[in-house]
PDB file of C-alpha atoms in Angstrom:
ATOM      1  CA  UNK A  15       7.819  26.530  56.868  1.00  0.00           C
ATOM      2  CA  UNK A  16       5.611  24.825  59.415  1.00  0.00           C
ATOM      3  CA  UNK A  17       6.959  21.769  61.246  1.00  0.00           C
ATOM      4  CA  UNK A  18       5.525  18.473  60.073  1.00  0.00           C
ATOM      5  CA  UNK A  19       2.806  17.122  62.320  1.00  0.00           C
ATOM      6  CA  UNK A  20       2.949  13.370  62.739  1.00  0.00           C
ATOM      7  CA  UNK A  21      -0.758  13.299  63.586  1.00  0.00           C
ATOM      8  CA  UNK A  22      -1.613  15.062  60.341  1.00  0.00           C
ATOM      9  CA  UNK A  23       0.593  12.688  58.344  1.00  0.00           C
ATOM     10  CA  UNK A  24      -1.100   9.717  60.024  1.00  0.00           C
ATOM     11  CA  UNK A  25      -4.536  11.176  59.243  1.00  0.00           C
ATOM     12  CA  UNK A  26      -3.567  11.682  55.586  1.00  0.00           C
ATOM     13  CA  UNK A  27      -2.298   8.095  55.427  1.00  0.00           C
ATOM     14  CA  UNK A  28      -5.522   6.772  56.964  1.00  0.00           C
ATOM     15  CA  UNK A  29      -7.723   8.788  54.582  1.00  0.00           C
ATOM     16  CA  UNK A  30      -5.769   7.699  51.518  1.00  0.00           C
ATOM     17  CA  UNK A  31      -5.901   4.109  52.776  1.00  0.00           C
ATOM     18  CA  UNK A  32      -9.692   4.187  53.082  1.00  0.00           C
ATOM     19  CA  UNK A  33     -10.062   5.751  49.643  1.00  0.00           C
ATOM     20  CA  UNK A  34      -7.678   3.210  48.098  1.00  0.00           C
ATOM     21  CA  UNK A  35      -9.524   0.297  49.726  1.00  0.00           C
ATOM     22  CA  UNK A  36     -12.845   1.561  48.328  1.00  0.00           C
ATOM     23  CA  UNK A  37     -11.320   2.109  44.880  1.00  0.00           C
ATOM     24  CA  UNK A  38      -9.690  -1.334  44.883  1.00  0.00           C
ATOM     25  CA  UNK A  39     -12.957  -2.984  45.831  1.00  0.00           C
ATOM     26  CA  UNK A  40     -14.713  -1.074  43.039  1.00  0.00           C
ATOM     27  CA  UNK A  41     -12.074  -2.139  40.503  1.00  0.00           C
ATOM     28  CA  UNK A  42     -12.453  -5.752  41.637  1.00  0.00           C
ATOM     29  CA  UNK A  43     -16.237  -5.588  41.176  1.00  0.00           C
ATOM     30  CA  UNK A  44     -16.003  -3.905  37.777  1.00  0.00           C
ATOM     31  CA  UNK A  45     -12.970  -5.610  36.210  1.00  0.00           C
ATOM     32  CA  UNK A  46     -12.959  -8.892  38.116  1.00  0.00           C
ATOM     33  CA  UNK A  47      -9.306  -8.635  39.094  1.00  0.00           C
ATOM     34  CA  UNK A  48      -7.064  -6.659  41.403  1.00  0.00           C
ATOM     35  CA  UNK A  49      -4.485  -4.122  40.262  1.00  0.00           C
ATOM     36  CA  UNK A  50      -0.892  -5.346  40.203  1.00  0.00           C
ATOM     37  CA  UNK A  51       1.683  -3.092  41.873  1.00  0.00           C
ATOM     38  CA  UNK A  52       5.230  -2.934  40.599  1.00  0.00           C
ATOM     39  CA  UNK A  53       7.967  -3.452  43.197  1.00  0.00           C
ATOM     40  CA  UNK A  54      10.002  -0.714  41.496  1.00  0.00           C
ATOM     41  CA  UNK A  55       7.895   1.806  43.383  1.00  0.00           C
ATOM     42  CA  UNK A  56       9.451   0.505  46.600  1.00  0.00           C
ATOM     43  CA  UNK A  57      12.924   0.806  45.100  1.00  0.00           C
ATOM     44  CA  UNK A  58      12.171   4.417  44.201  1.00  0.00           C
ATOM     45  CA  UNK A  59      10.977   5.176  47.755  1.00  0.00           C
ATOM     46  CA  UNK A  60      14.080   3.590  49.267  1.00  0.00           C
ATOM     47  CA  UNK A  61      16.337   5.509  46.858  1.00  0.00           C
ATOM     48  CA  UNK A  62      14.729   8.793  47.866  1.00  0.00           C
ATOM     49  CA  UNK A  63      15.109   7.789  51.529  1.00  0.00           C
ATOM     50  CA  UNK A  64      18.823   7.136  51.065  1.00  0.00           C
ATOM     51  CA  UNK A  65      19.282  10.408  49.205  1.00  0.00           C
ATOM     52  CA  UNK A  66      17.443  12.326  51.921  1.00  0.00           C
ATOM     53  CA  UNK A  67      19.503  10.654  54.645  1.00  0.00           C
ATOM     54  CA  UNK A  68      22.801  11.568  52.952  1.00  0.00           C
ATOM     55  CA  UNK A  69      21.750  15.184  52.410  1.00  0.00           C
ATOM     56  CA  UNK A  70      20.350  15.346  55.941  1.00  0.00           C
ATOM     57  CA  UNK A  71      23.692  14.255  57.352  1.00  0.00           C
ATOM     58  CA  UNK A  72      25.287  17.126  55.411  1.00  0.00           C
ATOM     59  CA  UNK A  73      22.882  19.498  57.157  1.00  0.00           C
ATOM     60  CA  UNK A  74      23.918  18.056  60.537  1.00  0.00           C
ATOM     61  CA  UNK A  75      27.600  18.448  59.627  1.00  0.00           C
ATOM     62  CA  UNK A  76      26.944  22.047  58.603  1.00  0.00           C
ATOM     63  CA  UNK A  77      25.212  22.767  61.912  1.00  0.00           C
ATOM     64  CA  UNK A  78      28.214  21.312  63.737  1.00  0.00           C
ATOM     65  CA  UNK A  79      30.487  23.610  61.671  1.00  0.00           C
ATOM     66  CA  UNK A  80      32.273  20.681  60.021  1.00  0.00           C
ATOM     67  CA  UNK A  81      31.421  21.560  56.434  1.00  0.00           C
ATOM     68  CA  UNK A  82      30.308  24.442  54.273  1.00  0.00           C
ATOM     69  CA  UNK A  83      26.827  24.454  52.806  1.00  0.00           C
ATOM     70  CA  UNK A  84      25.066  27.308  51.082  1.00  0.00           C
ATOM     71  CA  UNK A  85      21.648  28.361  52.318  1.00  0.00           C
ATOM     72  CA  UNK A  86      19.907  27.523  49.046  1.00  0.00           C
ATOM     73  CA  UNK A  87      21.007  23.892  49.272  1.00  0.00           C
ATOM     74  CA  UNK A  88      19.861  23.650  52.880  1.00  0.00           C
ATOM     75  CA  UNK A  89      16.443  25.045  52.011  1.00  0.00           C
ATOM     76  CA  UNK A  90      16.160  22.650  49.059  1.00  0.00           C
ATOM     77  CA  UNK A  91      16.857  19.702  51.363  1.00  0.00           C
ATOM     78  CA  UNK A  92      14.242  20.965  53.817  1.00  0.00           C
ATOM     79  CA  UNK A  93      11.617  21.295  51.098  1.00  0.00           C
ATOM     80  CA  UNK A  94      12.483  17.904  49.647  1.00  0.00           C
ATOM     81  CA  UNK A  95      12.099  16.330  53.085  1.00  0.00           C
ATOM     82  CA  UNK A  96       8.807  18.146  53.612  1.00  0.00           C
ATOM     83  CA  UNK A  97       7.343  16.991  50.308  1.00  0.00           C
ATOM     84  CA  UNK A  98       8.736  13.456  50.680  1.00  0.00           C
ATOM     85  CA  UNK A  99       7.001  13.129  54.053  1.00  0.00           C
ATOM     86  CA  UNK A 100       3.632  14.077  52.545  1.00  0.00           C
ATOM     87  CA  UNK A 101       4.157  11.832  49.520  1.00  0.00           C
ATOM     88  CA  UNK A 102       5.278   8.939  51.687  1.00  0.00           C
ATOM     89  CA  UNK A 103       2.248   9.287  53.957  1.00  0.00           C
ATOM     90  CA  UNK A 104      -0.130   9.297  50.988  1.00  0.00           C
ATOM     91  CA  UNK A 105       1.493   6.256  49.377  1.00  0.00           C
ATOM     92  CA  UNK A 106       1.782   4.368  52.673  1.00  0.00           C
ATOM     93  CA  UNK A 107      -1.945   4.709  53.185  1.00  0.00           C
ATOM     94  CA  UNK A 108      -2.859   4.058  49.565  1.00  0.00           C
ATOM     95  CA  UNK A 109      -0.727   0.931  49.248  1.00  0.00           C
ATOM     96  CA  UNK A 110      -1.941  -0.371  52.600  1.00  0.00           C
ATOM     97  CA  UNK A 111      -5.525   0.320  51.562  1.00  0.00           C
ATOM     98  CA  UNK A 112      -4.907  -1.552  48.341  1.00  0.00           C
ATOM     99  CA  UNK A 113      -4.014  -4.660  50.336  1.00  0.00           C
ATOM    100  CA  UNK A 114      -7.157  -4.730  52.498  1.00  0.00           C
ATOM    101  CA  UNK A 115      -9.632  -5.982  49.852  1.00  0.00           C
ATOM    102  CA  UNK A 116      -7.045  -8.461  48.579  1.00  0.00           C
ATOM    103  CA  UNK A 117      -6.815 -10.202  51.947  1.00  0.00           C
ATOM    104  CA  UNK A 118     -10.268 -11.721  51.400  1.00  0.00           C
ATOM    105  CA  UNK A 119      -9.093 -13.773  48.397  1.00  0.00           C
ATOM    106  CA  UNK A 120      -5.579 -15.003  49.064  1.00  0.00           C
ATOM    107  CA  UNK A 121      -6.073 -18.353  47.299  1.00  0.00           C
ATOM    108  CA  UNK A 122      -4.666 -17.117  44.006  1.00  0.00           C
ATOM    109  CA  UNK A 123      -0.931 -16.849  43.443  1.00  0.00           C
ATOM    110  CA  UNK A 124      -1.592 -13.618  41.513  1.00  0.00           C
ATOM    111  CA  UNK A 125      -3.253 -12.041  44.550  1.00  0.00           C
ATOM    112  CA  UNK A 126      -0.538 -13.287  46.901  1.00  0.00           C
ATOM    113  CA  UNK A 127       2.130 -11.690  44.721  1.00  0.00           C
ATOM    114  CA  UNK A 128       0.139  -8.464  44.524  1.00  0.00           C
ATOM    115  CA  UNK A 129      -0.177  -8.375  48.327  1.00  0.00           C
ATOM    116  CA  UNK A 130       3.568  -8.932  48.771  1.00  0.00           C
ATOM    117  CA  UNK A 131       4.500  -6.278  46.227  1.00  0.00           C
ATOM    118  CA  UNK A 132       2.071  -3.714  47.622  1.00  0.00           C
ATOM    119  CA  UNK A 133       3.121  -4.531  51.188  1.00  0.00           C
ATOM    120  CA  UNK A 134       6.823  -4.105  50.475  1.00  0.00           C
ATOM    121  CA  UNK A 135       6.171  -0.869  48.591  1.00  0.00           C
ATOM    122  CA  UNK A 136       4.039   0.388  51.501  1.00  0.00           C
ATOM    123  CA  UNK A 137       6.873  -0.450  53.902  1.00  0.00           C
ATOM    124  CA  UNK A 138       9.313   1.450  51.672  1.00  0.00           C
ATOM    125  CA  UNK A 139       6.928   4.436  51.570  1.00  0.00           C
ATOM    126  CA  UNK A 140       6.692   4.339  55.370  1.00  0.00           C
ATOM    127  CA  UNK A 141      10.494   4.290  55.539  1.00  0.00           C
ATOM    128  CA  UNK A 142      10.622   7.326  53.272  1.00  0.00           C
ATOM    129  CA  UNK A 143       8.110   9.131  55.495  1.00  0.00           C
ATOM    130  CA  UNK A 144      10.077   8.416  58.666  1.00  0.00           C
ATOM    131  CA  UNK A 145      13.408   9.453  57.106  1.00  0.00           C
ATOM    132  CA  UNK A 146      11.809  12.612  55.696  1.00  0.00           C
ATOM    133  CA  UNK A 147      10.415  13.619  59.100  1.00  0.00           C
ATOM    134  CA  UNK A 148      13.833  13.058  60.718  1.00  0.00           C
ATOM    135  CA  UNK A 149      15.639  15.083  58.042  1.00  0.00           C
ATOM    136  CA  UNK A 150      13.023  17.839  58.245  1.00  0.00           C
ATOM    137  CA  UNK A 151      13.691  18.070  61.996  1.00  0.00           C
ATOM    138  CA  UNK A 152      17.434  18.271  61.294  1.00  0.00           C
ATOM    139  CA  UNK A 153      16.817  21.190  58.940  1.00  0.00           C
ATOM    140  CA  UNK A 154      15.205  23.270  61.692  1.00  0.00           C
ATOM    141  CA  UNK A 155      17.244  26.168  63.013  1.00  0.00           C
ATOM    142  CA  UNK A 156      18.095  25.949  66.672  1.00  0.00           C
ATOM    143  CA  UNK A 157      17.200  28.884  68.871  1.00  0.00           C
ATOM    144  CA  UNK A 158      20.849  29.612  69.678  1.00  0.00           C
ATOM    145  CA  UNK A 159      21.762  29.634  65.961  1.00  0.00           C
ATOM    146  CA  UNK A 160      20.046  32.931  65.369  1.00  0.00           C
ATOM    147  CA  UNK A 161      22.246  35.999  65.300  1.00  0.00           C
ATOM    148  CA  UNK A 162      21.731  38.131  68.388  1.00  0.00           C
ATOM    149  CA  UNK A 163      20.483  41.665  68.050  1.00  0.00           C
ATOM    150  CA  UNK A 164      22.956  44.365  69.018  1.00  0.00           C
ATOM    151  CA  UNK A 165      21.647  46.205  71.970  1.00  0.00           C
ATOM    152  CA  UNK A 166      21.822  49.962  72.127  1.00  0.00           C
ATOM    153  CA  UNK A 167      22.267  50.425  68.395  1.00  0.00           C
ATOM    154  CA  UNK A 168      19.113  51.943  67.032  1.00  0.00           C
ATOM    155  CA  UNK A 169      18.892  53.137  63.446  1.00  0.00           C
ATOM    156  CA  UNK A 170      19.190  56.883  63.431  1.00  0.00           C
ATOM    157  CA  UNK A 171      17.200  59.226  61.236  1.00  0.00           C
ATOM    158  CA  UNK A 172      19.357  61.573  59.186  1.00  0.00           C
TER     159      UNK A 172
END
């Protein structure tokens, strides 16, 4: 598995933000109102962040030989962190892009609430992205963890 690139995650967030801003503006022109974001999305992102952090700490404890962890569980944590980083980057950009067209009409209480909800959810998605990148780095094998090759023992043909 390739290490997560922070530049690539930032580029994905920026692209999804631009697309979300265009889509939000189009919805406003067509429907006359802005979409309302539920704050439960932010709760979900923070729950996943907490779960990733707890499982990531188990990976660190395993690397320090303080606990037993099977390889399948470690790989599952790594893949969850990898996918959570991508998902968090996409939602951070999309929710931030959703806010941009709303900032032009902040007179309405409805729009103010939508901006707050989308902003808090975007912050939670950013938190999930950061935690996922940290946990993904914890899941990397160190160079000295690899088993050394035995020198002088070549497989013999029979």
